[in-house]
Amino acid sequence: MSITIDITRLMARLDRLGQIGALSGGGVKRLALSPEDAEGRALVIRWMRELGLEITTDVIGNCWGIRAGEEDGPPVVMGSHIDTVATGGLYDGSLGVLAGLEVIEALNVAGARTRRPVAVAFFTNEEGARFAPDMMGSGVAQGALPLDEMLEVEGIDGVRLRDALAAIDAAGPAPVGALKPHSYLELHIEQGPVLETEELEIGVVTGVQGISWTEITVTGASAHAGTTPMALRHDAGAVMARIAVEAQQIAADHGPPQVATVGRMRVSPDLVNVVPQEAVMTVDLRHTDEATLQKAETRLWRAAQEFARAGGCAITRRTLARFEPVEFDPALVDRVAAAAEARGLRHRRMPSGAGHDAQMFAPNCPSAMIFVPSKDGISHNIHEYTAPSDIAGGAQVLMDVVCQQAELQDAPEFQTIETGQLP
């Protein structure tokens, strides 16, 4: 038989980490570099230390622990994040980190040796909920984002990233790029409804959609809501509304997998009887094809400029985040699919609609992801839930692929077992 994960142990860790920043009614709030994040980091690092890992933290607060192999060299890395959105669930990000700990503990318990080192990591500010852009820590570590610029980013609370790092003593001595993996694997909840709808247990992730986050500011003129004729208004709020509708129309015209989301809308002076002088909004566009994503961006901005001209308003834009679509390593993706097949787990290949740390590693080393179902497709929500049996299946696939990538010594043959039989 092959080395198996202990789902009871993994679920206990998920529950324990979920107590830090716990919200009423379920869920968790651990914004990046907050006091709650600091407590979560300390707990995960303690677990790493208890497993005998060599722990390293870099200058932006990314942290990883390495289990030595029979030979020195780049480790096979499992990773994700432990920061959350303000109304997060227990599984988003945390599952990838804690499943990585479980893989290492199962190897330890079995007394197993691997030729290559094996590591587990968590990365700073993956969510982008406090500091933009998202995937910041992994992006800096892998050369996609400039460290100096990211350190000066101001969060939604007005705190600079460098000051937030200092406030919880999260920055370490290791330089950017210190973590150089042989390969990278990330287990994650799907955060969507596809796997559950199709009654599947594993998503074999082929890549990540391109992501475009833009902040648009419309400037008009305040006026009395009762005495100013419609034709004489410079209504920033009305222009913003037209842009929001256009974003939806772009998604409808392009069709799947194009998506468009207006996540924030704010008007000033924000009074019931005053025409808005300023409107600020964000637009999130995503597509698996870079050329199509660029077309969506161009169409939206041209329309926004026209709406502003027609409304007698000025308009500006600011890029918050921009990542091109990423394809994962075909051979490693095939290995994930083969592991799911060997375990008798129903699976399908699919792209990720959300951004993940794995996309930052993909240009630099073979990378892949494993999805497990999300109940009702819910995520970034206190009701986020994935059944333990599904978590067990995903963690076991992770274990099997890591054992292959790290070259488990005297590796036994894989044994096909049903999800319900997983320990």
Short mmCIF file of C-alpha atoms in Angstrom, two decimals:
data_model
loop_
_atom_site.label_atom_id
_atom_site.label_comp_id
_atom_site.label_asym_id
_atom_site.label_seq_id
_atom_site.Cartn_x
_atom_site.Cartn_y
_atom_site.Cartn_z
CA MET A 1 0.00 0.00 0.00
CA SER A 2 1.06 3.60 -0.51
CA ILE A 3 1.51 6.27 2.15
CA THR A 4 -1.90 7.64 3.14
CA ILE A 5 -2.90 10.90 4.73
CA ASP A 6 -4.73 11.11 8.06
CA ILE A 7 -7.91 13.09 7.41
CA THR A 8 -8.72 13.36 11.12
CA ARG A 9 -5.38 15.04 11.78
CA LEU A 10 -5.79 17.37 8.79
CA MET A 11 -9.33 18.40 9.77
CA ALA A 12 -8.19 19.08 13.34
CA ARG A 13 -5.57 21.50 12.04
CA LEU A 14 -8.10 23.22 9.77
CA ASP A 15 -10.48 23.64 12.70
CA ARG A 16 -7.72 24.93 14.98
CA LEU A 17 -6.47 27.53 12.50
CA GLY A 18 -10.09 28.50 11.86
CA GLN A 19 -10.44 29.55 15.49
CA ILE A 20 -8.02 32.42 14.86
CA GLY A 21 -10.05 35.38 13.64
CA ALA A 22 -13.26 33.35 13.88
CA LEU A 23 -16.48 35.14 12.92
CA SER A 24 -19.92 34.74 14.45
CA GLY A 25 -21.90 32.19 12.47
CA GLY A 26 -18.80 30.54 11.04
CA GLY A 27 -15.95 31.66 8.83
CA VAL A 28 -12.90 33.71 9.63
CA LYS A 29 -11.31 37.13 9.19
CA ARG A 30 -7.51 37.14 8.95
CA LEU A 31 -6.58 40.08 6.76
CA ALA A 32 -2.97 40.04 5.59
CA LEU A 33 -0.46 41.20 8.22
CA SER A 34 -3.18 41.85 10.80
CA PRO A 35 -2.87 40.71 14.43
CA GLU A 36 -5.00 37.69 13.52
CA ASP A 37 -2.68 36.87 10.62
CA ALA A 38 0.27 37.13 13.01
CA GLU A 39 -1.37 34.60 15.34
CA GLY A 40 -2.11 32.27 12.44
CA ARG A 41 1.47 32.53 11.20
CA ALA A 42 2.81 31.70 14.63
CA LEU A 43 0.63 28.60 14.85
CA VAL A 44 1.63 27.27 11.41
CA ILE A 45 5.31 27.95 12.10
CA ARG A 46 4.98 26.09 15.40
CA TRP A 47 3.56 23.10 13.53
CA MET A 48 6.42 23.30 11.02
CA ARG A 49 8.91 23.30 13.86
CA GLU A 50 7.21 20.31 15.52
CA LEU A 51 7.61 18.39 12.25
CA GLY A 52 11.34 19.06 12.27
CA LEU A 53 11.36 21.32 9.22
CA GLU A 54 14.08 23.84 8.40
CA ILE A 55 12.13 27.12 8.48
CA THR A 56 12.92 30.22 6.42
CA THR A 57 11.11 33.57 6.12
CA ASP A 58 11.88 36.14 3.43
CA VAL A 59 11.75 39.94 3.40
CA ILE A 60 8.06 40.14 2.44
CA GLY A 61 6.96 37.58 5.03
CA ASN A 62 6.68 34.45 2.88
CA CYS A 63 7.52 31.44 5.05
CA TRP A 64 8.46 27.88 4.19
CA GLY A 65 9.67 24.75 5.95
CA ILE A 66 11.83 22.13 4.26
CA ARG A 67 12.01 18.40 5.00
CA ALA A 68 15.43 17.18 3.94
CA GLY A 69 15.80 14.69 1.12
CA GLU A 70 18.43 12.02 0.55
CA GLU A 71 20.12 14.54 -1.72
CA ASP A 72 20.44 18.32 -1.58
CA GLY A 73 18.77 20.40 -4.24
CA PRO A 74 15.57 22.33 -5.00
CA PRO A 75 12.58 21.05 -3.01
CA VAL A 76 9.19 19.91 -4.22
CA VAL A 77 7.05 22.71 -2.76
CA MET A 78 3.43 22.56 -1.61
CA GLY A 79 1.89 25.89 -0.73
CA SER A 80 -0.87 28.46 -0.58
CA HIS A 81 -1.86 31.19 1.91
CA ILE A 82 -3.46 31.65 5.33
CA ASP A 83 -4.70 35.25 4.96
CA THR A 84 -8.40 35.65 4.21
CA VAL A 85 -10.92 38.18 3.02
CA ALA A 86 -13.01 40.00 5.63
CA THR A 87 -15.74 37.34 5.49
CA GLY A 88 -13.68 34.30 4.60
CA GLY A 89 -14.16 30.59 5.07
CA LEU A 90 -11.99 27.98 6.74
CA TYR A 91 -10.65 26.30 3.60
CA ASP A 92 -9.61 28.93 1.05
CA GLY A 93 -5.80 28.92 1.08
CA SER A 94 -5.48 27.26 4.46
CA LEU A 95 -6.27 23.85 2.97
CA GLY A 96 -3.24 24.00 0.67
CA VAL A 97 -0.89 24.88 3.52
CA LEU A 98 -2.25 22.43 6.07
CA ALA A 99 -2.57 19.60 3.54
CA GLY A 100 1.11 20.21 2.84
CA LEU A 101 1.84 19.83 6.55
CA GLU A 102 -0.19 16.62 6.56
CA VAL A 103 1.78 15.21 3.63
CA ILE A 104 5.02 15.87 5.50
CA GLU A 105 3.69 14.43 8.77
CA ALA A 106 2.50 11.29 6.96
CA LEU A 107 5.96 10.90 5.45
CA ASN A 108 7.48 11.32 8.92
CA VAL A 109 5.13 8.80 10.53
CA ALA A 110 5.89 6.27 7.80
CA GLY A 111 9.63 6.85 8.17
CA ALA A 112 9.70 7.52 4.44
CA ARG A 113 12.69 8.90 2.61
CA THR A 114 12.57 11.01 -0.54
CA ARG A 115 15.43 11.71 -2.91
CA ARG A 116 14.47 15.37 -3.20
CA PRO A 117 13.59 17.66 -0.29
CA VAL A 118 9.89 18.40 0.28
CA ALA A 119 8.64 21.79 1.49
CA VAL A 120 5.45 23.50 2.57
CA ALA A 121 4.99 27.27 2.28
CA PHE A 122 2.55 30.08 2.92
CA PHE A 123 2.69 33.40 1.07
CA THR A 124 1.91 36.94 2.18
CA ASN A 125 -1.24 38.79 1.04
CA GLU A 126 -2.55 36.30 -1.51
CA GLU A 127 -6.08 37.63 -1.20
CA GLY A 128 -5.37 41.30 -1.90
CA ALA A 129 -8.17 42.17 0.50
CA ARG A 130 -6.05 44.60 2.51
CA PHE A 131 -3.24 45.39 0.06
CA ALA A 132 -3.50 45.34 -3.75
CA PRO A 133 -2.54 43.46 -5.82
CA ASP A 134 -3.36 39.92 -4.78
CA MET A 135 -0.75 37.11 -4.96
CA MET A 136 1.67 39.76 -3.72
CA GLY A 137 4.06 37.62 -1.68
CA SER A 138 4.43 34.86 -4.24
CA GLY A 139 4.60 37.46 -7.02
CA VAL A 140 7.52 39.21 -5.35
CA ALA A 141 9.24 35.90 -4.57
CA GLN A 142 9.03 34.77 -8.18
CA GLY A 143 10.02 38.06 -9.79
CA ALA A 144 6.60 39.06 -11.13
CA LEU A 145 6.21 42.06 -8.79
CA PRO A 146 8.88 44.56 -7.66
CA LEU A 147 9.69 44.36 -3.95
CA ASP A 148 10.39 48.07 -3.41
CA GLU A 149 7.10 49.07 -5.03
CA MET A 150 5.09 46.52 -3.09
CA LEU A 151 6.57 47.61 0.24
CA GLU A 152 5.15 51.09 -0.37
CA VAL A 153 1.62 49.90 -1.19
CA GLU A 154 -0.96 51.48 1.09
CA GLY A 155 -3.69 49.24 2.43
CA ILE A 156 -7.40 49.98 2.70
CA ASP A 157 -6.71 51.17 6.26
CA GLY A 158 -3.98 53.60 5.17
CA VAL A 159 -1.11 51.45 6.49
CA ARG A 160 1.88 50.83 4.22
CA LEU A 161 2.85 47.22 3.63
CA ARG A 162 6.37 47.73 5.03
CA ASP A 163 4.88 49.13 8.25
CA ALA A 164 2.37 46.29 8.52
CA LEU A 165 5.20 43.76 8.15
CA ALA A 166 7.10 45.52 10.93
CA ALA A 167 4.06 45.77 13.18
CA ILE A 168 3.74 41.98 13.45
CA ASP A 169 7.44 41.19 12.90
CA ALA A 170 6.59 39.15 9.80
CA ALA A 171 9.59 40.02 7.59
CA GLY A 172 12.54 37.66 7.67
CA PRO A 173 16.15 37.87 6.54
CA ALA A 174 15.94 35.74 3.39
CA PRO A 175 16.15 37.69 0.12
CA VAL A 176 13.59 37.77 -2.65
CA GLY A 177 13.87 34.60 -4.72
CA ALA A 178 15.37 32.50 -1.93
CA LEU A 179 12.75 29.80 -2.49
CA LYS A 180 13.63 28.03 -5.76
CA PRO A 181 11.42 24.95 -6.16
CA HIS A 182 12.03 21.85 -8.22
CA SER A 183 8.25 21.91 -8.77
CA TYR A 184 5.21 23.48 -7.13
CA LEU A 185 1.84 21.93 -6.20
CA GLU A 186 -1.19 23.61 -4.66
CA LEU A 187 -4.32 21.94 -3.30
CA HIS A 188 -7.27 24.33 -3.20
CA ILE A 189 -11.02 24.37 -2.99
CA GLU A 190 -12.61 25.09 -6.36
CA GLN A 191 -14.46 28.21 -5.15
CA GLY A 192 -17.07 27.52 -7.81
CA PRO A 193 -19.93 25.09 -8.55
CA VAL A 194 -18.57 22.96 -11.41
CA LEU A 195 -17.24 19.93 -9.55
CA GLU A 196 -20.26 19.63 -7.27
CA THR A 197 -22.69 20.11 -10.15
CA GLU A 198 -21.00 17.39 -12.19
CA GLU A 199 -20.62 15.13 -9.12
CA LEU A 200 -16.84 15.04 -9.44
CA GLU A 201 -14.25 14.72 -6.69
CA ILE A 202 -11.11 16.23 -8.21
CA GLY A 203 -10.43 19.16 -10.50
CA VAL A 204 -7.21 18.75 -12.49
CA VAL A 205 -6.32 22.40 -13.03
CA THR A 206 -4.80 23.20 -16.41
CA GLY A 207 -4.09 26.89 -15.80
CA VAL A 208 -5.34 30.19 -14.42
CA GLN A 209 -7.40 32.84 -16.16
CA GLY A 210 -5.86 36.20 -16.91
CA ILE A 211 -6.93 38.86 -14.41
CA SER A 212 -7.41 42.59 -14.96
CA TRP A 213 -8.31 44.83 -12.00
CA THR A 214 -8.96 48.48 -12.82
CA GLU A 215 -10.07 51.38 -10.63
CA ILE A 216 -12.04 54.03 -12.52
CA THR A 217 -12.69 57.53 -11.15
CA VAL A 218 -15.38 59.74 -12.68
CA THR A 219 -15.44 63.44 -11.76
CA GLY A 220 -18.51 65.58 -12.35
CA ALA A 221 -20.14 68.37 -10.35
CA SER A 222 -22.33 68.39 -7.25
CA ALA A 223 -25.77 69.84 -7.78
CA HIS A 224 -29.16 69.97 -6.10
CA ALA A 225 -31.16 66.86 -6.94
CA GLY A 226 -34.42 68.78 -7.20
CA THR A 227 -33.51 72.02 -8.94
CA THR A 228 -30.96 70.88 -11.54
CA PRO A 229 -32.50 69.74 -14.85
CA MET A 230 -31.28 66.38 -16.13
CA ALA A 231 -29.78 67.91 -19.28
CA LEU A 232 -27.63 70.29 -17.25
CA ARG A 233 -26.15 67.74 -14.86
CA HIS A 234 -22.60 66.37 -14.70
CA ASP A 235 -23.58 63.23 -12.82
CA ALA A 236 -20.59 61.06 -11.95
CA GLY A 237 -22.85 58.39 -10.45
CA ALA A 238 -24.87 58.03 -13.64
CA VAL A 239 -21.69 57.58 -15.67
CA MET A 240 -20.48 54.93 -13.22
CA ALA A 241 -23.77 53.06 -13.58
CA ARG A 242 -23.45 53.00 -17.37
CA ILE A 243 -19.92 51.60 -17.08
CA ALA A 244 -21.16 48.86 -14.76
CA VAL A 245 -23.84 47.84 -17.26
CA GLU A 246 -21.28 47.85 -20.08
CA ALA A 247 -19.03 45.48 -18.12
CA GLN A 248 -21.93 43.02 -17.87
CA GLN A 249 -22.65 43.40 -21.59
CA ILE A 250 -19.04 42.66 -22.49
CA ALA A 251 -19.22 39.38 -20.57
CA ALA A 252 -22.51 38.49 -22.26
CA ASP A 253 -21.21 39.29 -25.75
CA HIS A 254 -17.93 37.40 -25.32
CA GLY A 255 -19.59 34.45 -23.62
CA PRO A 256 -17.90 31.93 -21.31
CA PRO A 257 -15.29 31.94 -19.91
CA GLN A 258 -15.36 35.75 -19.96
CA VAL A 259 -16.45 37.20 -16.62
CA ALA A 260 -16.81 40.80 -15.46
CA THR A 261 -17.39 42.08 -11.93
CA VAL A 262 -17.93 45.56 -10.51
CA GLY A 263 -16.82 44.95 -6.95
CA ARG A 264 -16.67 48.43 -5.44
CA MET A 265 -18.85 51.48 -6.12
CA ARG A 266 -18.54 54.68 -4.10
CA VAL A 267 -20.04 58.10 -4.76
CA SER A 268 -19.31 61.45 -3.15
CA PRO A 269 -20.80 63.32 -1.38
CA ASP A 270 -23.03 60.24 -0.96
CA LEU A 271 -26.20 62.16 -0.08
CA VAL A 272 -29.72 61.27 -1.11
CA ASN A 273 -30.55 64.71 -2.53
CA VAL A 274 -27.23 65.66 -4.16
CA VAL A 275 -26.01 64.78 -7.66
CA PRO A 276 -22.70 62.91 -7.14
CA GLN A 277 -19.58 64.91 -7.87
CA GLU A 278 -17.26 61.90 -7.86
CA ALA A 279 -17.70 58.19 -8.41
CA VAL A 280 -15.02 55.55 -7.87
CA MET A 281 -15.49 51.95 -9.01
CA THR A 282 -13.48 48.80 -9.65
CA VAL A 283 -13.89 46.47 -12.61
CA ASP A 284 -12.53 42.92 -12.55
CA LEU A 285 -12.23 41.30 -16.00
CA ARG A 286 -11.02 37.71 -16.48
CA HIS A 287 -10.48 35.38 -19.43
CA THR A 288 -8.34 32.36 -20.28
CA ASP A 289 -7.19 33.96 -23.56
CA GLU A 290 -4.92 37.02 -23.39
CA ALA A 291 -6.07 38.51 -26.72
CA THR A 292 -9.72 38.28 -25.70
CA LEU A 293 -8.97 39.81 -22.32
CA GLN A 294 -7.23 42.73 -24.02
CA LYS A 295 -10.26 43.24 -26.27
CA ALA A 296 -12.52 43.36 -23.21
CA GLU A 297 -10.26 45.91 -21.53
CA THR A 298 -10.13 48.10 -24.64
CA ARG A 299 -13.88 48.01 -25.20
CA LEU A 300 -14.64 48.84 -21.57
CA TRP A 301 -12.31 51.84 -21.47
CA ARG A 302 -13.51 53.25 -24.80
CA ALA A 303 -17.11 52.95 -23.63
CA ALA A 304 -16.26 54.53 -20.27
CA GLN A 305 -14.64 57.51 -21.98
CA GLU A 306 -17.66 57.97 -24.23
CA PHE A 307 -20.08 57.79 -21.31
CA ALA A 308 -18.01 60.40 -19.47
CA ARG A 309 -17.97 62.75 -22.47
CA ALA A 310 -21.72 62.39 -22.92
CA GLY A 311 -22.24 63.14 -19.23
CA GLY A 312 -19.91 66.14 -19.17
CA CYS A 313 -17.53 64.42 -16.74
CA ALA A 314 -13.81 63.75 -16.54
CA ILE A 315 -12.54 60.19 -16.16
CA THR A 316 -9.30 58.51 -15.13
CA ARG A 317 -8.23 54.93 -14.52
CA ARG A 318 -5.62 53.13 -12.45
CA THR A 319 -4.46 49.54 -12.81
CA LEU A 320 -4.70 47.65 -9.52
CA ALA A 321 -3.55 44.27 -10.83
CA ARG A 322 -2.85 42.71 -14.21
CA PHE A 323 -1.83 39.11 -14.75
CA GLU A 324 -1.78 37.28 -18.07
CA PRO A 325 -3.36 33.82 -18.35
CA VAL A 326 -1.08 31.02 -17.15
CA GLU A 327 -0.84 27.43 -18.38
CA PHE A 328 0.44 24.82 -15.94
CA ASP A 329 3.10 22.27 -16.85
CA PRO A 330 1.42 19.63 -19.06
CA ALA A 331 3.46 16.74 -17.68
CA LEU A 332 2.69 17.66 -14.07
CA VAL A 333 -0.98 18.19 -14.91
CA ASP A 334 -1.01 14.71 -16.46
CA ARG A 335 0.56 13.34 -13.29
CA VAL A 336 -2.24 14.87 -11.17
CA ALA A 337 -4.84 13.33 -13.50
CA ALA A 338 -3.12 9.93 -13.34
CA ALA A 339 -3.00 10.04 -9.54
CA ALA A 340 -6.73 10.81 -9.37
CA GLU A 341 -7.42 7.97 -11.81
CA ALA A 342 -5.29 5.55 -9.79
CA ARG A 343 -7.28 6.42 -6.66
CA GLY A 344 -10.60 5.87 -8.41
CA LEU A 345 -11.57 9.53 -7.98
CA ARG A 346 -13.93 11.09 -10.50
CA HIS A 347 -12.17 14.05 -12.07
CA ARG A 348 -12.05 16.50 -14.94
CA ARG A 349 -9.56 18.98 -16.36
CA MET A 350 -10.53 22.61 -15.87
CA PRO A 351 -9.04 26.12 -15.73
CA SER A 352 -9.11 28.18 -12.56
CA GLY A 353 -11.27 31.27 -12.60
CA ALA A 354 -9.56 32.65 -9.50
CA GLY A 355 -5.97 33.74 -9.09
CA HIS A 356 -3.62 31.57 -7.02
CA ASP A 357 -0.02 31.57 -5.87
CA ALA A 358 0.65 28.69 -8.26
CA GLN A 359 0.39 31.02 -11.25
CA MET A 360 3.37 32.99 -9.96
CA PHE A 361 5.53 29.86 -9.83
CA ALA A 362 4.44 28.51 -13.23
CA PRO A 363 6.91 30.58 -15.31
CA ASN A 364 9.84 29.40 -13.18
CA CYS A 365 9.21 25.72 -12.41
CA PRO A 366 6.76 22.92 -13.27
CA SER A 367 3.55 23.84 -11.43
CA ALA A 368 0.05 22.43 -11.08
CA MET A 369 -3.05 22.62 -8.91
CA ILE A 370 -5.61 20.20 -7.51
CA PHE A 371 -9.19 21.34 -6.87
CA VAL A 372 -11.73 19.79 -4.52
CA PRO A 373 -15.45 20.66 -4.56
CA SER A 374 -16.98 23.68 -2.85
CA LYS A 375 -20.50 23.13 -1.51
CA ASP A 376 -22.93 25.23 -3.58
CA GLY A 377 -19.88 26.88 -5.18
CA ILE A 378 -19.58 29.21 -2.19
CA SER A 379 -16.28 30.82 -1.21
CA HIS A 380 -15.11 34.12 0.30
CA ASN A 381 -18.08 33.56 2.56
CA ILE A 382 -18.55 32.33 6.12
CA HIS A 383 -20.62 29.41 4.75
CA GLU A 384 -17.74 28.07 2.64
CA TYR A 385 -17.60 24.29 3.07
CA THR A 386 -15.90 21.23 1.60
CA ALA A 387 -16.74 17.76 2.91
CA PRO A 388 -13.96 15.89 4.75
CA SER A 389 -14.24 13.03 2.25
CA ASP A 390 -13.51 15.43 -0.61
CA ILE A 391 -10.64 17.00 1.33
CA ALA A 392 -9.25 13.52 1.94
CA GLY A 393 -9.37 12.73 -1.77
CA GLY A 394 -7.58 15.92 -2.74
CA ALA A 395 -4.95 15.55 -0.02
CA GLN A 396 -4.29 11.97 -1.07
CA VAL A 397 -3.77 12.99 -4.69
CA LEU A 398 -1.39 15.68 -3.44
CA MET A 399 0.50 13.07 -1.43
CA ASP A 400 0.77 10.70 -4.37
CA VAL A 401 2.06 13.35 -6.77
CA VAL A 402 4.54 14.72 -4.21
CA CYS A 403 5.88 11.21 -3.66
CA GLN A 404 6.46 10.90 -7.40
CA GLN A 405 7.98 14.37 -7.80
CA ALA A 406 10.25 13.96 -4.77
CA GLU A 407 11.04 10.34 -5.72
CA LEU A 408 9.93 8.37 -2.71
CA GLN A 409 12.61 5.78 -2.03
CA ASP A 410 11.45 2.17 -2.41
CA ALA A 411 8.05 3.62 -3.37
CA PRO A 412 5.24 1.07 -3.19
CA GLU A 413 2.76 0.67 -5.99
CA PHE A 414 -0.32 2.90 -5.81
CA GLN A 415 -3.41 1.16 -4.49
CA THR A 416 -6.77 2.14 -5.96
CA ILE A 417 -9.27 2.86 -3.19
CA GLU A 418 -12.60 4.60 -3.03
CA THR A 419 -12.91 8.08 -1.49
CA GLY A 420 -15.00 6.72 1.36
CA GLN A 421 -12.16 4.35 2.27
CA LEU A 422 -9.57 7.07 2.62
CA PRO A 423 -8.38 7.36 6.22
#
